[in-house]
Amino acid sequence: MIIDSHQHFWAYNERDYGWMRPARMALARDYLPSDLAPLLQANRVAGTVLVQARQVLEETDWCLDLAERHPFIQGVVGWVDLCSPRLEEQLQRYTGRPKLKGVRHLLEDEPDDRFMLRPEFLRGIGLLGRYGLRYDIVIFP
């Protein structure tokens, strides 16, 4: 059985996906489950893990909604604000959404190269296990 462990969807607009310009212009179009499904079938890929492409709670909601409607999406790596004093509220919001497997934060986009050592970030990482979630680290070497 083949599982694609990292793929994205988006309904493209420049405001939300400005990171695609200019170097990634080939990506600057909608990419939705209907685009991927025939490729999965043709290549005998049983499922995917959908990974968020924007760092907002609405993106996590959207990814989970897609996962409920498209069985080939077997898991979601979403986003929550790991530094928020209201992080537990955010995590509780997703209790009962079994396809949420983990979260990530684009550390590479943080101007502070010690961001991941901040006490509030470490506290947030520490809370994930209580909710059965993993952390997907995103950094450049």
PDB file of C-alpha atoms in Angstrom:
ATOM      1  CA  MET A   1       0.000   0.000   0.000  1.00  0.00           C
ATOM      2  CA  ILE A   2       1.348   3.434  -0.965  1.00  0.00           C
ATOM      3  CA  ILE A   3       0.529   6.534   1.086  1.00  0.00           C
ATOM      4  CA  ASP A   4       1.674   9.985  -0.044  1.00  0.00           C
ATOM      5  CA  SER A   5       2.840  11.392   3.276  1.00  0.00           C
ATOM      6  CA  HIS A   6       2.840  15.088   2.349  1.00  0.00           C
ATOM      7  CA  GLN A   7       0.633  16.951  -0.107  1.00  0.00           C
ATOM      8  CA  HIS A   8      -1.204  20.288  -0.219  1.00  0.00           C
ATOM      9  CA  PHE A   9      -4.434  21.713  -1.611  1.00  0.00           C
ATOM     10  CA  TRP A  10      -5.342  25.347  -2.117  1.00  0.00           C
ATOM     11  CA  ALA A  11      -7.838  27.636  -3.774  1.00  0.00           C
ATOM     12  CA  TYR A  12      -5.239  30.087  -5.019  1.00  0.00           C
ATOM     13  CA  ASN A  13      -5.306  33.800  -4.375  1.00  0.00           C
ATOM     14  CA  GLU A  14      -2.288  36.084  -4.172  1.00  0.00           C
ATOM     15  CA  ARG A  15      -3.086  37.439  -0.695  1.00  0.00           C
ATOM     16  CA  ASP A  16      -3.123  34.056   1.045  1.00  0.00           C
ATOM     17  CA  TYR A  17      -0.444  32.369  -1.036  1.00  0.00           C
ATOM     18  CA  GLY A  18       2.031  35.175  -1.657  1.00  0.00           C
ATOM     19  CA  TRP A  19       4.867  32.752  -0.874  1.00  0.00           C
ATOM     20  CA  MET A  20       4.333  31.277  -4.346  1.00  0.00           C
ATOM     21  CA  ARG A  21       5.546  34.425  -6.097  1.00  0.00           C
ATOM     22  CA  PRO A  22       7.777  34.809  -8.071  1.00  0.00           C
ATOM     23  CA  ALA A  23       9.866  31.633  -7.891  1.00  0.00           C
ATOM     24  CA  ARG A  24       6.928  29.238  -7.592  1.00  0.00           C
ATOM     25  CA  MET A  25       4.550  30.675 -10.176  1.00  0.00           C
ATOM     26  CA  ALA A  26       3.852  27.230 -11.628  1.00  0.00           C
ATOM     27  CA  LEU A  27       1.947  26.553  -8.392  1.00  0.00           C
ATOM     28  CA  ALA A  28      -0.179  29.711  -8.612  1.00  0.00           C
ATOM     29  CA  ARG A  29      -3.477  28.042  -9.510  1.00  0.00           C
ATOM     30  CA  ASP A  30      -6.165  26.114  -7.668  1.00  0.00           C
ATOM     31  CA  TYR A  31      -5.117  22.633  -6.640  1.00  0.00           C
ATOM     32  CA  LEU A  32      -7.995  20.618  -5.219  1.00  0.00           C
ATOM     33  CA  PRO A  33      -8.969  16.976  -4.568  1.00  0.00           C
ATOM     34  CA  SER A  34     -10.474  16.671  -8.046  1.00  0.00           C
ATOM     35  CA  ASP A  35      -7.016  17.427  -9.491  1.00  0.00           C
ATOM     36  CA  LEU A  36      -5.266  14.787  -7.413  1.00  0.00           C
ATOM     37  CA  ALA A  37      -7.778  11.917  -7.347  1.00  0.00           C
ATOM     38  CA  PRO A  38      -7.145  10.655 -10.916  1.00  0.00           C
ATOM     39  CA  LEU A  39      -3.376  10.727 -10.353  1.00  0.00           C
ATOM     40  CA  LEU A  40      -3.716   8.710  -7.169  1.00  0.00           C
ATOM     41  CA  GLN A  41      -5.839   6.130  -8.937  1.00  0.00           C
ATOM     42  CA  ALA A  42      -3.531   5.909 -11.957  1.00  0.00           C
ATOM     43  CA  ASN A  43      -0.524   5.329  -9.695  1.00  0.00           C
ATOM     44  CA  ARG A  44      -2.248   3.043  -7.179  1.00  0.00           C
ATOM     45  CA  VAL A  45      -1.716   5.428  -4.280  1.00  0.00           C
ATOM     46  CA  ALA A  46      -4.107   4.394  -1.510  1.00  0.00           C
ATOM     47  CA  GLY A  47      -4.202   7.688   0.336  1.00  0.00           C
ATOM     48  CA  THR A  48      -2.508  10.883   1.368  1.00  0.00           C
ATOM     49  CA  VAL A  49      -1.658  13.061   4.319  1.00  0.00           C
ATOM     50  CA  LEU A  50      -2.902  16.578   3.625  1.00  0.00           C
ATOM     51  CA  VAL A  51      -0.591  19.265   5.033  1.00  0.00           C
ATOM     52  CA  GLN A  52      -1.699  22.848   5.633  1.00  0.00           C
ATOM     53  CA  ALA A  53      -0.378  25.549   3.306  1.00  0.00           C
ATOM     54  CA  ARG A  54      -1.395  28.601   5.394  1.00  0.00           C
ATOM     55  CA  GLN A  55      -0.798  29.316   9.064  1.00  0.00           C
ATOM     56  CA  VAL A  56      -4.352  30.122  10.146  1.00  0.00           C
ATOM     57  CA  LEU A  57      -6.954  28.046  11.986  1.00  0.00           C
ATOM     58  CA  GLU A  58      -9.324  28.380   9.030  1.00  0.00           C
ATOM     59  CA  GLU A  59      -6.821  26.384   6.958  1.00  0.00           C
ATOM     60  CA  THR A  60      -6.886  23.534   9.480  1.00  0.00           C
ATOM     61  CA  ASP A  61     -10.701  23.604   9.419  1.00  0.00           C
ATOM     62  CA  TRP A  62     -10.729  23.554   5.612  1.00  0.00           C
ATOM     63  CA  CYS A  63      -8.256  20.658   5.432  1.00  0.00           C
ATOM     64  CA  LEU A  64     -10.296  18.632   7.916  1.00  0.00           C
ATOM     65  CA  ASP A  65     -13.507  19.367   6.009  1.00  0.00           C
ATOM     66  CA  LEU A  66     -11.839  18.132   2.807  1.00  0.00           C
ATOM     67  CA  ALA A  67     -10.669  15.006   4.633  1.00  0.00           C
ATOM     68  CA  GLU A  68     -14.226  14.240   5.726  1.00  0.00           C
ATOM     69  CA  ARG A  69     -15.475  14.519   2.136  1.00  0.00           C
ATOM     70  CA  HIS A  70     -12.588  12.695   0.419  1.00  0.00           C
ATOM     71  CA  PRO A  71     -11.709   9.294   1.910  1.00  0.00           C
ATOM     72  CA  PHE A  72      -8.307   9.191   0.201  1.00  0.00           C
ATOM     73  CA  ILE A  73      -7.195  11.945   2.625  1.00  0.00           C
ATOM     74  CA  GLN A  74      -6.275   9.662   5.494  1.00  0.00           C
ATOM     75  CA  GLY A  75      -4.665  12.244   7.750  1.00  0.00           C
ATOM     76  CA  VAL A  76      -4.163  15.985   8.153  1.00  0.00           C
ATOM     77  CA  VAL A  77      -1.241  18.006   9.466  1.00  0.00           C
ATOM     78  CA  GLY A  78      -2.811  21.322  10.390  1.00  0.00           C
ATOM     79  CA  TRP A  79      -1.808  24.497  12.173  1.00  0.00           C
ATOM     80  CA  VAL A  80      -2.521  25.932  15.598  1.00  0.00           C
ATOM     81  CA  ASP A  81      -0.849  28.882  17.290  1.00  0.00           C
ATOM     82  CA  LEU A  82       1.601  27.030  19.502  1.00  0.00           C
ATOM     83  CA  CYS A  83       2.533  30.267  21.304  1.00  0.00           C
ATOM     84  CA  SER A  84      -1.025  31.325  22.095  1.00  0.00           C
ATOM     85  CA  PRO A  85      -2.167  31.512  25.711  1.00  0.00           C
ATOM     86  CA  ARG A  86      -5.448  30.065  24.305  1.00  0.00           C
ATOM     87  CA  LEU A  87      -3.767  27.073  22.680  1.00  0.00           C
ATOM     88  CA  GLU A  88      -5.730  24.537  24.719  1.00  0.00           C
ATOM     89  CA  GLU A  89      -8.972  26.046  23.381  1.00  0.00           C
ATOM     90  CA  GLN A  90      -7.630  25.651  19.856  1.00  0.00           C
ATOM     91  CA  LEU A  91      -6.669  22.027  20.502  1.00  0.00           C
ATOM     92  CA  GLN A  92     -10.023  21.241  22.125  1.00  0.00           C
ATOM     93  CA  ARG A  93     -11.707  22.621  19.009  1.00  0.00           C
ATOM     94  CA  TYR A  94     -10.283  19.619  17.129  1.00  0.00           C
ATOM     95  CA  THR A  95     -11.139  16.929  19.675  1.00  0.00           C
ATOM     96  CA  GLY A  96     -13.338  14.475  17.826  1.00  0.00           C
ATOM     97  CA  ARG A  97     -11.650  15.152  14.465  1.00  0.00           C
ATOM     98  CA  PRO A  98      -9.673  11.890  14.201  1.00  0.00           C
ATOM     99  CA  LYS A  99      -8.031  12.722  10.897  1.00  0.00           C
ATOM    100  CA  LEU A 100      -6.005  15.501  12.539  1.00  0.00           C
ATOM    101  CA  LYS A 101      -2.690  13.739  13.172  1.00  0.00           C
ATOM    102  CA  GLY A 102      -0.358  16.629  13.859  1.00  0.00           C
ATOM    103  CA  VAL A 103       0.437  20.297  13.441  1.00  0.00           C
ATOM    104  CA  ARG A 104       3.298  22.305  12.034  1.00  0.00           C
ATOM    105  CA  HIS A 105       4.659  25.829  12.149  1.00  0.00           C
ATOM    106  CA  LEU A 106       7.005  27.239   9.516  1.00  0.00           C
ATOM    107  CA  LEU A 107       9.987  27.946  11.742  1.00  0.00           C
ATOM    108  CA  GLU A 108      11.992  28.898   8.667  1.00  0.00           C
ATOM    109  CA  ASP A 109       9.767  31.975   8.261  1.00  0.00           C
ATOM    110  CA  GLU A 110      10.442  33.248  11.772  1.00  0.00           C
ATOM    111  CA  PRO A 111      12.946  36.129  11.924  1.00  0.00           C
ATOM    112  CA  ASP A 112      14.071  34.963  15.377  1.00  0.00           C
ATOM    113  CA  ASP A 113      16.329  31.942  14.881  1.00  0.00           C
ATOM    114  CA  ARG A 114      15.723  31.020  18.528  1.00  0.00           C
ATOM    115  CA  PHE A 115      11.918  31.013  18.127  1.00  0.00           C
ATOM    116  CA  MET A 116      11.642  27.322  18.915  1.00  0.00           C
ATOM    117  CA  LEU A 117      13.382  27.899  22.257  1.00  0.00           C
ATOM    118  CA  ARG A 118      10.815  30.406  23.500  1.00  0.00           C
ATOM    119  CA  PRO A 119       9.022  29.232  26.658  1.00  0.00           C
ATOM    120  CA  GLU A 120       5.569  29.699  25.111  1.00  0.00           C
ATOM    121  CA  PHE A 121       6.555  27.615  22.062  1.00  0.00           C
ATOM    122  CA  LEU A 122       7.981  24.846  24.250  1.00  0.00           C
ATOM    123  CA  ARG A 123       4.813  24.917  26.352  1.00  0.00           C
ATOM    124  CA  GLY A 124       2.747  24.559  23.165  1.00  0.00           C
ATOM    125  CA  ILE A 125       4.796  21.626  21.907  1.00  0.00           C
ATOM    126  CA  GLY A 126       4.366  20.006  25.311  1.00  0.00           C
ATOM    127  CA  LEU A 127       0.565  20.199  25.078  1.00  0.00           C
ATOM    128  CA  LEU A 128       0.299  18.352  21.758  1.00  0.00           C
ATOM    129  CA  GLY A 129       0.800  14.893  23.243  1.00  0.00           C
ATOM    130  CA  ARG A 130      -2.220  15.307  25.517  1.00  0.00           C
ATOM    131  CA  TYR A 131      -4.323  15.553  22.368  1.00  0.00           C
ATOM    132  CA  GLY A 132      -2.628  12.682  20.543  1.00  0.00           C
ATOM    133  CA  LEU A 133      -0.936  15.034  18.081  1.00  0.00           C
ATOM    134  CA  ARG A 134       2.579  15.131  16.651  1.00  0.00           C
ATOM    135  CA  TYR A 135       4.680  18.113  15.648  1.00  0.00           C
ATOM    136  CA  ASP A 136       5.927  18.297  12.054  1.00  0.00           C
ATOM    137  CA  ILE A 137       9.053  20.462  12.100  1.00  0.00           C
ATOM    138  CA  VAL A 138       9.737  22.678   9.074  1.00  0.00           C
ATOM    139  CA  ILE A 139      13.215  24.202   8.898  1.00  0.00           C
ATOM    140  CA  PHE A 140      15.954  24.778   6.386  1.00  0.00           C
ATOM    141  CA  PRO A 141      19.370  23.329   7.280  1.00  0.00           C
TER     142      PRO A 141
END
